[in-house]
PDB file of C-alpha atoms in Angstrom:
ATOM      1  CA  UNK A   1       0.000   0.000   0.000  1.00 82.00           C
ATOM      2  CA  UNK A   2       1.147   3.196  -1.075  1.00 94.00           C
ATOM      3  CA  UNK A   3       1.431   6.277   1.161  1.00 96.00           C
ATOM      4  CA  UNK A   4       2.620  10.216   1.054  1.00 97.00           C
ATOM      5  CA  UNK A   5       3.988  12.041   3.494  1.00 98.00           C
ATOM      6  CA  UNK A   6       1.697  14.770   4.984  1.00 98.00           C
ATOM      7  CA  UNK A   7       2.223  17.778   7.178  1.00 98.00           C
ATOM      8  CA  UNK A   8      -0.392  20.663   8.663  1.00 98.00           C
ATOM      9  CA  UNK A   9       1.032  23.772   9.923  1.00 97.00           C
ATOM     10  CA  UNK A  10      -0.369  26.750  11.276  1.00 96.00           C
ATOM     11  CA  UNK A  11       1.753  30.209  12.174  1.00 94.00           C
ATOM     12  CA  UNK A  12       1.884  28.800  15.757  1.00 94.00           C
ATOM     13  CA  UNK A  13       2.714  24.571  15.266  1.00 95.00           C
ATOM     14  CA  UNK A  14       2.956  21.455  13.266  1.00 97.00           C
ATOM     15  CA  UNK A  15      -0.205  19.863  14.069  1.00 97.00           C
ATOM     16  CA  UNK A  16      -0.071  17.139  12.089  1.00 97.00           C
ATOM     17  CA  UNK A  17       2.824  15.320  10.177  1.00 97.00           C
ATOM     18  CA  UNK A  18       2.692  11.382   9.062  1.00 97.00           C
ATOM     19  CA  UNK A  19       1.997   8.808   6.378  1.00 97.00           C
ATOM     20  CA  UNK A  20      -1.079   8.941   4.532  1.00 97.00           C
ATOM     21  CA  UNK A  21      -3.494   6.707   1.906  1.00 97.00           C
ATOM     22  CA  UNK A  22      -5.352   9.776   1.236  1.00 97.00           C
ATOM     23  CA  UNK A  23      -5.980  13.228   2.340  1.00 97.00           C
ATOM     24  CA  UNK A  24      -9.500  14.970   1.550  1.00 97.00           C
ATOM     25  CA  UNK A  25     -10.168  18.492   1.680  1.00 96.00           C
ATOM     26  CA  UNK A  26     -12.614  21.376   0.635  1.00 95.00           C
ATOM     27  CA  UNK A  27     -10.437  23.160  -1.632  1.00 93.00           C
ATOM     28  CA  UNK A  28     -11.649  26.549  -3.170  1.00 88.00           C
ATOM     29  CA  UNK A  29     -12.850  24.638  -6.328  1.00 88.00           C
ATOM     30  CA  UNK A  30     -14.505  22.178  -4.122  1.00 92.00           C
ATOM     31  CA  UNK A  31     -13.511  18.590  -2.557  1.00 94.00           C
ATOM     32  CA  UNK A  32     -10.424  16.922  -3.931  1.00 95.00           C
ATOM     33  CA  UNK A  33      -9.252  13.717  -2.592  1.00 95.00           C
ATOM     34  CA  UNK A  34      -5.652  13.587  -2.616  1.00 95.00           C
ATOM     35  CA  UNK A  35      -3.979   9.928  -3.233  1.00 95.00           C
ATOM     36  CA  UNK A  36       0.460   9.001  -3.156  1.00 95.00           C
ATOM     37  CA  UNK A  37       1.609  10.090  -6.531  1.00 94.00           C
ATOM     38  CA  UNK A  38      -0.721  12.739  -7.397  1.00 94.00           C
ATOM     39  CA  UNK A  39      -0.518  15.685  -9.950  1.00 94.00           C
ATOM     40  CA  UNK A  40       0.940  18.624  -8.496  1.00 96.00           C
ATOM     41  CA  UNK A  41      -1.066  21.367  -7.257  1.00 94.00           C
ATOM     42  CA  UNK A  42      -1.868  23.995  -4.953  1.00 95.00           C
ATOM     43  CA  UNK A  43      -5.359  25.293  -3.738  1.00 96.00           C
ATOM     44  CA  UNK A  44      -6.914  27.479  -0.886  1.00 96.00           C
ATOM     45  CA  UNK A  45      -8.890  25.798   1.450  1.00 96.00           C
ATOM     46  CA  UNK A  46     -12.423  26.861   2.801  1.00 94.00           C
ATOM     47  CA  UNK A  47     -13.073  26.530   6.457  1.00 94.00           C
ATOM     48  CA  UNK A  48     -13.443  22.810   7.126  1.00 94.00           C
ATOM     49  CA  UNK A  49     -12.886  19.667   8.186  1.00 95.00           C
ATOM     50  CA  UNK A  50      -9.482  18.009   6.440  1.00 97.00           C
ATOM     51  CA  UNK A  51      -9.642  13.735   6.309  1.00 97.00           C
ATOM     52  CA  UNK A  52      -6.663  12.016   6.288  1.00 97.00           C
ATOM     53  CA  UNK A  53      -6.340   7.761   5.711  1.00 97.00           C
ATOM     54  CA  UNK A  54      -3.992   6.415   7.926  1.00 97.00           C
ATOM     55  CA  UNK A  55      -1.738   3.298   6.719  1.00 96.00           C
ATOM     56  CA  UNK A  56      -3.931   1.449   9.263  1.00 95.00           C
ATOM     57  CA  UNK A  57      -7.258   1.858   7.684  1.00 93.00           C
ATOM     58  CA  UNK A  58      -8.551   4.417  10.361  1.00 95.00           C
ATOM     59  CA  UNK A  59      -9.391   8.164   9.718  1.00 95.00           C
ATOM     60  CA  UNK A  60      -7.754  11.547  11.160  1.00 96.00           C
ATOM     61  CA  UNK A  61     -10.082  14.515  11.463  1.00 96.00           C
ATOM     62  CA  UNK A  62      -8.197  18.007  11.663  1.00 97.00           C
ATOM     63  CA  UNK A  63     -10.947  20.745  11.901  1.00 96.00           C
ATOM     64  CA  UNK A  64      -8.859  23.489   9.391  1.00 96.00           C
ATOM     65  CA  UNK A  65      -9.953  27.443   8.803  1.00 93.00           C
ATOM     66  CA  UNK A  66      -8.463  28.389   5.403  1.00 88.00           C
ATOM     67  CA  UNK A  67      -5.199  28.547   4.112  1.00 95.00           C
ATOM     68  CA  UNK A  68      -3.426  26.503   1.602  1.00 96.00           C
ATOM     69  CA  UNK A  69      -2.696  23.396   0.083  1.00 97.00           C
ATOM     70  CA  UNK A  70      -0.014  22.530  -1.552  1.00 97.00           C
ATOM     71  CA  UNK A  71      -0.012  18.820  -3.473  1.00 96.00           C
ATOM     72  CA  UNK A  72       3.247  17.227  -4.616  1.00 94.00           C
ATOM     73  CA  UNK A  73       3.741  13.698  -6.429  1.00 91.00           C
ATOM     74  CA  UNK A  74       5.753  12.758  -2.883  1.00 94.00           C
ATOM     75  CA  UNK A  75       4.054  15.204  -0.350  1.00 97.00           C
ATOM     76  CA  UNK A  76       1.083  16.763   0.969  1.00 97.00           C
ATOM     77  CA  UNK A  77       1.398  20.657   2.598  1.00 97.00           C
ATOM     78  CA  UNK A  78      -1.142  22.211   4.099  1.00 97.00           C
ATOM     79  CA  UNK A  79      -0.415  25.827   5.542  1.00 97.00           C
ATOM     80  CA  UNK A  80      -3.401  26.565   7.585  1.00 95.00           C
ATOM     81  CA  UNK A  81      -4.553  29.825   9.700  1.00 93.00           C
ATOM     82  CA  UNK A  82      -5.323  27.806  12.067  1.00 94.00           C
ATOM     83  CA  UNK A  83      -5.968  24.155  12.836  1.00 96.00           C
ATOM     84  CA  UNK A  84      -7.055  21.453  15.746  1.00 95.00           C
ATOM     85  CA  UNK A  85      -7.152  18.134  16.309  1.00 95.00           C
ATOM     86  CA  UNK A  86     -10.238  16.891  18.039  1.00 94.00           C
ATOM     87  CA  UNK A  87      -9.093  16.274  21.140  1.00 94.00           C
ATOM     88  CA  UNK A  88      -7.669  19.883  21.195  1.00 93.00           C
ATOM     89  CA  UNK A  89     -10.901  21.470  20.902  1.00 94.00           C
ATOM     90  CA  UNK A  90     -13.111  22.866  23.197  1.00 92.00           C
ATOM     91  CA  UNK A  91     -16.299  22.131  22.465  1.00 93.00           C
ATOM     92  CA  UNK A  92     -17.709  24.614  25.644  1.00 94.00           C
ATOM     93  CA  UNK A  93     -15.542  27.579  23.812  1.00 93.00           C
ATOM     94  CA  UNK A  94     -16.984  26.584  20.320  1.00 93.00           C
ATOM     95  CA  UNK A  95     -20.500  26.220  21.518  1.00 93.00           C
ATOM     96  CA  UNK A  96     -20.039  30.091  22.829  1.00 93.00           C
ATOM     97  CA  UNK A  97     -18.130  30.964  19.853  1.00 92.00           C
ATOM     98  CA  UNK A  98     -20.918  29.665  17.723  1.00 90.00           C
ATOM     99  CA  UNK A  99     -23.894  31.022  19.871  1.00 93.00           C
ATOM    100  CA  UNK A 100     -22.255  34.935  19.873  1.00 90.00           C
ATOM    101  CA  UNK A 101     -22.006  34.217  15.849  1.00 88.00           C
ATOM    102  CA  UNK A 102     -25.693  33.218  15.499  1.00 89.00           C
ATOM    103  CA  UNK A 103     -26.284  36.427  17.664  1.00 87.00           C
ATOM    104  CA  UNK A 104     -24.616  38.953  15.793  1.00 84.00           C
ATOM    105  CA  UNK A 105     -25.962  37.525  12.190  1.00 82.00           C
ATOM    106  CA  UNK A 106     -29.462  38.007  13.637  1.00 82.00           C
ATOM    107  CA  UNK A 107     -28.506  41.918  14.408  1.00 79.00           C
ATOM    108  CA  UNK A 108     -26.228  42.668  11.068  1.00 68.00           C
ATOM    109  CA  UNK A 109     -27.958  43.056   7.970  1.00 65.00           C
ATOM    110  CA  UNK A 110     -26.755  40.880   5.417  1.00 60.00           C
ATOM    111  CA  UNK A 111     -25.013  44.168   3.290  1.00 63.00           C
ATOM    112  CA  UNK A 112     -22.976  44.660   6.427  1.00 69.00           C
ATOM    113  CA  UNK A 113     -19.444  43.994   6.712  1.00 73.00           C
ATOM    114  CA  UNK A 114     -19.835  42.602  10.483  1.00 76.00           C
ATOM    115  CA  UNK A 115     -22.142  40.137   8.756  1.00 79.00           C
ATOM    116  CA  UNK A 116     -19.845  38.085   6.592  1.00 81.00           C
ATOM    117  CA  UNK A 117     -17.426  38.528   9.865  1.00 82.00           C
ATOM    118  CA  UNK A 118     -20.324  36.831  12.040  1.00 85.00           C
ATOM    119  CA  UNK A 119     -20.951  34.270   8.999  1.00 87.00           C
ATOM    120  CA  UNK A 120     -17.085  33.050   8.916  1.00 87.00           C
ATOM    121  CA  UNK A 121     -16.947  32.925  12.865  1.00 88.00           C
ATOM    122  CA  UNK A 122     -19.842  30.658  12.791  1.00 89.00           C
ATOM    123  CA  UNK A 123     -18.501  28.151   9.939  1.00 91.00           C
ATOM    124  CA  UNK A 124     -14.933  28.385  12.069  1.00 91.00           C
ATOM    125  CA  UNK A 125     -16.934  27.027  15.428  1.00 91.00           C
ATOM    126  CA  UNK A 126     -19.295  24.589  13.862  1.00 92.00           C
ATOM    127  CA  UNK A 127     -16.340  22.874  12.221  1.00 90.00           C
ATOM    128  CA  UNK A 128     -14.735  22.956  15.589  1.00 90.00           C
ATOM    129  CA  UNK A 129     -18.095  21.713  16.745  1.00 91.00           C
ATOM    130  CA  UNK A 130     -18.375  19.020  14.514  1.00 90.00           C
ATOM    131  CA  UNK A 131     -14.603  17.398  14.566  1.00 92.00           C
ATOM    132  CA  UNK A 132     -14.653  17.944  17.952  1.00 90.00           C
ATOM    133  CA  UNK A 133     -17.636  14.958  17.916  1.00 88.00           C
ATOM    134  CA  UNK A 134     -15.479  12.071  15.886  1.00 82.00           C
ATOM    135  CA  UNK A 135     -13.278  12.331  19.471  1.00 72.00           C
ATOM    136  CA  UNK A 136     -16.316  10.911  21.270  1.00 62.00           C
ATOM    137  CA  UNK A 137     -16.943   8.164  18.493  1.00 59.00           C
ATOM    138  CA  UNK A 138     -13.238   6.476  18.412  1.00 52.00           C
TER     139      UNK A 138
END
């Protein structure tokens, strides 16, 4: 079984480096599933969740807000702005996170710049929200 090398870095740490069968991610375009020997490339990434196949059949979730990915025949990059790992989030911060979000989307109107703000804070902690879940399921 084939595998590439992948590592996710934010300005702050490495949060993820190791062996992969496949990386997925919501590229600017859209999903792209990322297999050992692929063409290269390099896309932005939208605020989600990143899957990566480990060698041993199971699944890493990394909860990722934007940044880039860079795709090499014998390597996978991905510089985030931020990133977690499930069992780094805090689901009680997110929940708050995403609850001041909904709040200030129902008092912006949707021309407003605070808006969009509110709008990309609330896809940032429901990711969070939702990685944060696969922790409980493993």
């Amino acid at each position: 079984m084939k595998t590439v090398p992948v590592e996710i870095v934010t300005p702050e740490r490495k949060v993820f480096s190791g062996d992969a069968q496949m990386v997925i991610a919501r590229g600017g375009a859209g999903d792209l599933g990322v297999l050992p020997g692929h063409t290269p490339l390099a896309t932005t990434l939208k605020i989600s969740a990143v899957r990566i196949k480990l060698p041993d059949g199971s699944e890493q979730l990394i909860a990722v807000s934007g940044g880039f990915m860079e795709v090499k025949p014998d390597k996978v990059t991905i510089l985030a702005e931020a990133a977690e790992l499930p069992e780094d989030i805090d689901v009680d911060r997110a929940e708050r996170a995403r609850q001041r979000a909904e709040q200030r989307l129902a008092a912006s109107g949707a021309e407003n710049f605070e808006y969009r703000r509110a709008e990309l804070a609330l896809q940032r902690a429901v990711n969070r929200l939702q990685v944060a879940k696969t922790r409980d399921r493993k």
